[in-house]
């Protein structure tokens, strides 16, 4: 059963489906997050993600409340954007996982590369888990239950998530480069 489920992530069709879903959700996140860019919060939802204290969280929330109009409630827009992020995290973390699995399979003859990229595939899944914690923390704060503890947990989860995303992306780029170099090396022999 486990192997059959894992085989799904070794298919190029799964890769393309997850890539398309990730790209679509990037557009959705951009559109739903646009109202969150204010003078006080120029980075939009990221401002709330990285707000590591109650004071910084309240600053973002107050900026959004003050910028709201009759036609748009920015707090509601932030909630909508955060709810969409649950779908986005499923796509992007699965896409990164699938990318790593496909690269590990392509580099199977080079065990050290293959093992390393398999390690990063696990980190890709952890990013999704951290994003869930971050989203729950933001939804708690958006419901006016702001605290230093919630702000810290939210920002800590966000920071670690972003570090891991960058690490996974760098591992994918490095593995693609290694695959290209190794392929060229074999052609020259």
PDB file of C-alpha atoms in Angstrom:
ATOM      1  CA  UNK A   1       0.000   0.000   0.000  1.00  0.00           C
ATOM      2  CA  UNK A   2       2.754   2.470   0.975  1.00  0.00           C
ATOM      3  CA  UNK A   3       4.749   1.772  -2.179  1.00  0.00           C
ATOM      4  CA  UNK A   4       1.688   2.256  -4.394  1.00  0.00           C
ATOM      5  CA  UNK A   5       0.999   5.625  -2.774  1.00  0.00           C
ATOM      6  CA  UNK A   6       4.609   6.686  -3.106  1.00  0.00           C
ATOM      7  CA  UNK A   7       4.652   5.662  -6.776  1.00  0.00           C
ATOM      8  CA  UNK A   8       2.180   8.461  -7.410  1.00  0.00           C
ATOM      9  CA  UNK A   9       4.956  10.951  -6.659  1.00  0.00           C
ATOM     10  CA  UNK A  10       7.277   9.261  -9.143  1.00  0.00           C
ATOM     11  CA  UNK A  11       5.017  10.087 -12.094  1.00  0.00           C
ATOM     12  CA  UNK A  12       5.539  13.064 -14.358  1.00  0.00           C
ATOM     13  CA  UNK A  13       1.754  13.500 -14.620  1.00  0.00           C
ATOM     14  CA  UNK A  14       1.628  14.062 -10.847  1.00  0.00           C
ATOM     15  CA  UNK A  15       4.501  16.535 -11.161  1.00  0.00           C
ATOM     16  CA  UNK A  16       2.666  18.541 -13.841  1.00  0.00           C
ATOM     17  CA  UNK A  17      -0.632  18.438 -11.927  1.00  0.00           C
ATOM     18  CA  UNK A  18       1.073  19.739  -8.770  1.00  0.00           C
ATOM     19  CA  UNK A  19       3.002  22.354 -10.763  1.00  0.00           C
ATOM     20  CA  UNK A  20      -0.232  23.603 -12.357  1.00  0.00           C
ATOM     21  CA  UNK A  21      -2.015  23.650  -8.984  1.00  0.00           C
ATOM     22  CA  UNK A  22       0.875  25.521  -7.383  1.00  0.00           C
ATOM     23  CA  UNK A  23       0.924  28.113 -10.176  1.00  0.00           C
ATOM     24  CA  UNK A  24      -2.855  28.590 -10.033  1.00  0.00           C
ATOM     25  CA  UNK A  25      -2.729  28.995  -6.260  1.00  0.00           C
ATOM     26  CA  UNK A  26       0.104  31.541  -6.531  1.00  0.00           C
ATOM     27  CA  UNK A  27      -2.232  33.642  -8.675  1.00  0.00           C
ATOM     28  CA  UNK A  28      -5.137  33.124  -6.242  1.00  0.00           C
ATOM     29  CA  UNK A  29      -2.919  34.043  -3.294  1.00  0.00           C
ATOM     30  CA  UNK A  30      -1.703  37.162  -5.107  1.00  0.00           C
ATOM     31  CA  UNK A  31      -5.245  38.305  -5.958  1.00  0.00           C
ATOM     32  CA  UNK A  32      -6.727  37.606  -2.521  1.00  0.00           C
ATOM     33  CA  UNK A  33      -3.674  39.076  -0.785  1.00  0.00           C
ATOM     34  CA  UNK A  34      -3.507  42.319  -2.775  1.00  0.00           C
ATOM     35  CA  UNK A  35      -5.789  44.307  -0.400  1.00  0.00           C
ATOM     36  CA  UNK A  36      -3.452  43.433   2.492  1.00  0.00           C
ATOM     37  CA  UNK A  37      -0.672  45.648   1.099  1.00  0.00           C
ATOM     38  CA  UNK A  38      -1.027  48.931   2.978  1.00  0.00           C
ATOM     39  CA  UNK A  39       1.376  51.697   3.974  1.00  0.00           C
ATOM     40  CA  UNK A  40       1.899  50.023   7.360  1.00  0.00           C
ATOM     41  CA  UNK A  41       1.922  46.477   5.902  1.00  0.00           C
ATOM     42  CA  UNK A  42       3.624  46.786   2.483  1.00  0.00           C
ATOM     43  CA  UNK A  43       4.452  43.072   2.485  1.00  0.00           C
ATOM     44  CA  UNK A  44       0.794  42.117   2.994  1.00  0.00           C
ATOM     45  CA  UNK A  45       0.130  38.822   4.733  1.00  0.00           C
ATOM     46  CA  UNK A  46       3.869  38.330   5.291  1.00  0.00           C
ATOM     47  CA  UNK A  47       3.685  41.187   7.774  1.00  0.00           C
ATOM     48  CA  UNK A  48       1.312  39.124   9.905  1.00  0.00           C
ATOM     49  CA  UNK A  49       3.329  35.925   9.356  1.00  0.00           C
ATOM     50  CA  UNK A  50       6.499  37.528  10.725  1.00  0.00           C
ATOM     51  CA  UNK A  51       4.866  39.591  13.503  1.00  0.00           C
ATOM     52  CA  UNK A  52       6.512  37.902  16.483  1.00  0.00           C
ATOM     53  CA  UNK A  53       4.878  39.928  19.268  1.00  0.00           C
ATOM     54  CA  UNK A  54       1.369  40.905  20.251  1.00  0.00           C
ATOM     55  CA  UNK A  55       2.216  44.552  19.557  1.00  0.00           C
ATOM     56  CA  UNK A  56       3.424  43.859  15.983  1.00  0.00           C
ATOM     57  CA  UNK A  57       0.406  41.652  15.296  1.00  0.00           C
ATOM     58  CA  UNK A  58      -1.983  44.313  16.576  1.00  0.00           C
ATOM     59  CA  UNK A  59      -0.182  46.903  14.446  1.00  0.00           C
ATOM     60  CA  UNK A  60      -0.915  44.861  11.302  1.00  0.00           C
ATOM     61  CA  UNK A  61      -4.505  44.156  12.319  1.00  0.00           C
ATOM     62  CA  UNK A  62      -5.152  47.818  13.177  1.00  0.00           C
ATOM     63  CA  UNK A  63      -3.673  48.921   9.845  1.00  0.00           C
ATOM     64  CA  UNK A  64      -6.037  46.563   8.039  1.00  0.00           C
ATOM     65  CA  UNK A  65      -9.031  47.672  10.117  1.00  0.00           C
ATOM     66  CA  UNK A  66      -8.191  51.343   9.452  1.00  0.00           C
ATOM     67  CA  UNK A  67      -7.744  50.715   5.722  1.00  0.00           C
ATOM     68  CA  UNK A  68     -11.035  48.855   5.392  1.00  0.00           C
ATOM     69  CA  UNK A  69     -13.853  50.556   3.538  1.00  0.00           C
ATOM     70  CA  UNK A  70     -17.533  49.874   2.941  1.00  0.00           C
ATOM     71  CA  UNK A  71     -16.595  47.916  -0.174  1.00  0.00           C
ATOM     72  CA  UNK A  72     -13.738  45.876   1.287  1.00  0.00           C
ATOM     73  CA  UNK A  73     -13.083  44.504   4.746  1.00  0.00           C
ATOM     74  CA  UNK A  74      -9.351  43.841   4.810  1.00  0.00           C
ATOM     75  CA  UNK A  75      -9.552  41.600   7.882  1.00  0.00           C
ATOM     76  CA  UNK A  76     -12.016  39.411   5.953  1.00  0.00           C
ATOM     77  CA  UNK A  77      -9.644  39.486   2.976  1.00  0.00           C
ATOM     78  CA  UNK A  78      -6.804  38.332   5.258  1.00  0.00           C
ATOM     79  CA  UNK A  79      -8.956  35.467   6.546  1.00  0.00           C
ATOM     80  CA  UNK A  80      -9.879  34.465   2.985  1.00  0.00           C
ATOM     81  CA  UNK A  81      -6.245  34.610   1.913  1.00  0.00           C
ATOM     82  CA  UNK A  82      -5.235  32.463   4.893  1.00  0.00           C
ATOM     83  CA  UNK A  83      -7.947  29.880   4.167  1.00  0.00           C
ATOM     84  CA  UNK A  84      -6.775  29.675   0.547  1.00  0.00           C
ATOM     85  CA  UNK A  85      -3.263  29.133   1.864  1.00  0.00           C
ATOM     86  CA  UNK A  86      -4.367  25.756   3.258  1.00  0.00           C
ATOM     87  CA  UNK A  87      -5.014  24.641  -0.327  1.00  0.00           C
ATOM     88  CA  UNK A  88      -1.842  26.324  -1.564  1.00  0.00           C
ATOM     89  CA  UNK A  89       0.325  24.543   1.012  1.00  0.00           C
ATOM     90  CA  UNK A  90      -1.021  21.187  -0.123  1.00  0.00           C
ATOM     91  CA  UNK A  91       0.028  21.969  -3.674  1.00  0.00           C
ATOM     92  CA  UNK A  92       3.421  23.591  -3.099  1.00  0.00           C
ATOM     93  CA  UNK A  93       4.682  21.164  -0.436  1.00  0.00           C
ATOM     94  CA  UNK A  94       3.527  18.182  -2.517  1.00  0.00           C
ATOM     95  CA  UNK A  95       5.097  19.749  -5.616  1.00  0.00           C
ATOM     96  CA  UNK A  96       8.420  20.180  -3.834  1.00  0.00           C
ATOM     97  CA  UNK A  97       8.166  16.629  -2.459  1.00  0.00           C
ATOM     98  CA  UNK A  98       7.385  15.226  -5.905  1.00  0.00           C
ATOM     99  CA  UNK A  99      10.211  17.221  -7.503  1.00  0.00           C
ATOM    100  CA  UNK A 100      12.658  15.803  -4.984  1.00  0.00           C
ATOM    101  CA  UNK A 101      11.384  12.254  -5.478  1.00  0.00           C
ATOM    102  CA  UNK A 102      11.674  12.506  -9.268  1.00  0.00           C
ATOM    103  CA  UNK A 103      15.207  13.898  -8.982  1.00  0.00           C
ATOM    104  CA  UNK A 104      16.229  11.227  -6.477  1.00  0.00           C
ATOM    105  CA  UNK A 105      14.981   8.603  -8.907  1.00  0.00           C
ATOM    106  CA  UNK A 106      16.800  10.249 -11.822  1.00  0.00           C
ATOM    107  CA  UNK A 107      20.022  10.308  -9.793  1.00  0.00           C
ATOM    108  CA  UNK A 108      19.669   6.761  -8.418  1.00  0.00           C
ATOM    109  CA  UNK A 109      23.084   5.773  -9.803  1.00  0.00           C
ATOM    110  CA  UNK A 110      24.673   8.485  -7.670  1.00  0.00           C
ATOM    111  CA  UNK A 111      23.631   7.308  -4.235  1.00  0.00           C
ATOM    112  CA  UNK A 112      24.910  10.332  -2.317  1.00  0.00           C
ATOM    113  CA  UNK A 113      22.876  12.755  -4.477  1.00  0.00           C
ATOM    114  CA  UNK A 114      19.859  10.472  -4.373  1.00  0.00           C
ATOM    115  CA  UNK A 115      19.957  10.111  -0.570  1.00  0.00           C
ATOM    116  CA  UNK A 116      20.430  13.830  -0.072  1.00  0.00           C
ATOM    117  CA  UNK A 117      17.517  14.819  -2.303  1.00  0.00           C
ATOM    118  CA  UNK A 118      15.338  12.180  -0.577  1.00  0.00           C
ATOM    119  CA  UNK A 119      16.204  13.876   2.722  1.00  0.00           C
ATOM    120  CA  UNK A 120      15.051  17.196   1.274  1.00  0.00           C
ATOM    121  CA  UNK A 121      11.789  15.594   0.130  1.00  0.00           C
ATOM    122  CA  UNK A 122      10.959  15.045   3.812  1.00  0.00           C
ATOM    123  CA  UNK A 123      11.770  18.685   4.543  1.00  0.00           C
ATOM    124  CA  UNK A 124       9.332  19.648   1.766  1.00  0.00           C
ATOM    125  CA  UNK A 125       6.533  17.894   3.649  1.00  0.00           C
ATOM    126  CA  UNK A 126       7.578  19.530   6.916  1.00  0.00           C
ATOM    127  CA  UNK A 127       7.124  22.955   5.252  1.00  0.00           C
ATOM    128  CA  UNK A 128       3.466  22.121   4.732  1.00  0.00           C
ATOM    129  CA  UNK A 129       3.049  21.127   8.373  1.00  0.00           C
ATOM    130  CA  UNK A 130       4.715  24.355   9.538  1.00  0.00           C
ATOM    131  CA  UNK A 131       2.472  26.341   7.187  1.00  0.00           C
ATOM    132  CA  UNK A 132      -0.576  24.748   8.844  1.00  0.00           C
ATOM    133  CA  UNK A 133       0.645  25.878  12.279  1.00  0.00           C
ATOM    134  CA  UNK A 134       1.350  29.355  10.878  1.00  0.00           C
ATOM    135  CA  UNK A 135      -2.120  29.600   9.305  1.00  0.00           C
ATOM    136  CA  UNK A 136      -3.864  28.494  12.482  1.00  0.00           C
ATOM    137  CA  UNK A 137      -1.918  31.125  14.424  1.00  0.00           C
ATOM    138  CA  UNK A 138      -2.874  33.833  11.922  1.00  0.00           C
ATOM    139  CA  UNK A 139      -6.545  32.804  12.006  1.00  0.00           C
ATOM    140  CA  UNK A 140      -6.481  32.958  15.826  1.00  0.00           C
ATOM    141  CA  UNK A 141      -4.997  36.480  15.649  1.00  0.00           C
ATOM    142  CA  UNK A 142      -7.449  37.529  12.917  1.00  0.00           C
ATOM    143  CA  UNK A 143     -10.264  36.469  15.262  1.00  0.00           C
ATOM    144  CA  UNK A 144      -8.991  39.105  17.760  1.00  0.00           C
ATOM    145  CA  UNK A 145      -7.358  36.525  20.029  1.00  0.00           C
ATOM    146  CA  UNK A 146      -3.960  38.188  19.826  1.00  0.00           C
ATOM    147  CA  UNK A 147      -1.235  37.165  22.272  1.00  0.00           C
ATOM    148  CA  UNK A 148       2.541  37.146  22.435  1.00  0.00           C
ATOM    149  CA  UNK A 149       2.484  33.338  22.498  1.00  0.00           C
ATOM    150  CA  UNK A 150       0.374  33.024  19.343  1.00  0.00           C
ATOM    151  CA  UNK A 151       2.461  35.675  17.572  1.00  0.00           C
ATOM    152  CA  UNK A 152       5.702  33.912  18.504  1.00  0.00           C
ATOM    153  CA  UNK A 153       4.484  30.453  17.421  1.00  0.00           C
ATOM    154  CA  UNK A 154       3.136  31.877  14.158  1.00  0.00           C
ATOM    155  CA  UNK A 155       6.311  33.789  13.299  1.00  0.00           C
ATOM    156  CA  UNK A 156       8.617  30.968  14.396  1.00  0.00           C
ATOM    157  CA  UNK A 157       6.717  28.488  12.220  1.00  0.00           C
ATOM    158  CA  UNK A 158       6.835  30.939   9.327  1.00  0.00           C
ATOM    159  CA  UNK A 159      10.570  31.606   9.638  1.00  0.00           C
ATOM    160  CA  UNK A 160      11.448  27.912   9.831  1.00  0.00           C
ATOM    161  CA  UNK A 161       9.070  27.172   6.933  1.00  0.00           C
ATOM    162  CA  UNK A 162      10.714  29.794   4.714  1.00  0.00           C
ATOM    163  CA  UNK A 163      14.200  28.564   5.612  1.00  0.00           C
ATOM    164  CA  UNK A 164      13.202  25.001   4.721  1.00  0.00           C
ATOM    165  CA  UNK A 165      11.503  26.100   1.475  1.00  0.00           C
ATOM    166  CA  UNK A 166      14.689  27.900   0.441  1.00  0.00           C
ATOM    167  CA  UNK A 167      16.797  24.878   1.380  1.00  0.00           C
ATOM    168  CA  UNK A 168      14.563  22.524  -0.614  1.00  0.00           C
ATOM    169  CA  UNK A 169      14.570  24.840  -3.633  1.00  0.00           C
ATOM    170  CA  UNK A 170      18.369  25.100  -3.476  1.00  0.00           C
ATOM    171  CA  UNK A 171      18.639  21.316  -3.237  1.00  0.00           C
ATOM    172  CA  UNK A 172      16.412  20.947  -6.301  1.00  0.00           C
ATOM    173  CA  UNK A 173      18.488  23.471  -8.246  1.00  0.00           C
ATOM    174  CA  UNK A 174      21.716  21.774  -7.119  1.00  0.00           C
ATOM    175  CA  UNK A 175      20.383  18.346  -8.065  1.00  0.00           C
ATOM    176  CA  UNK A 176      19.253  19.559 -11.475  1.00  0.00           C
ATOM    177  CA  UNK A 177      22.700  21.056 -12.008  1.00  0.00           C
ATOM    178  CA  UNK A 178      24.367  17.819 -10.891  1.00  0.00           C
ATOM    179  CA  UNK A 179      22.089  15.804 -13.173  1.00  0.00           C
ATOM    180  CA  UNK A 180      22.980  18.050 -16.115  1.00  0.00           C
ATOM    181  CA  UNK A 181      26.730  17.891 -15.383  1.00  0.00           C
ATOM    182  CA  UNK A 182      26.686  14.130 -14.890  1.00  0.00           C
ATOM    183  CA  UNK A 183      24.734  13.655 -18.118  1.00  0.00           C
ATOM    184  CA  UNK A 184      27.224  15.838 -20.035  1.00  0.00           C
ATOM    185  CA  UNK A 185      30.128  13.978 -18.449  1.00  0.00           C
ATOM    186  CA  UNK A 186      28.748  10.649 -19.653  1.00  0.00           C
ATOM    187  CA  UNK A 187      28.238  12.035 -23.178  1.00  0.00           C
ATOM    188  CA  UNK A 188      31.890  13.115 -23.351  1.00  0.00           C
ATOM    189  CA  UNK A 189      33.204   9.728 -22.299  1.00  0.00           C
TER     190      UNK A 189
END
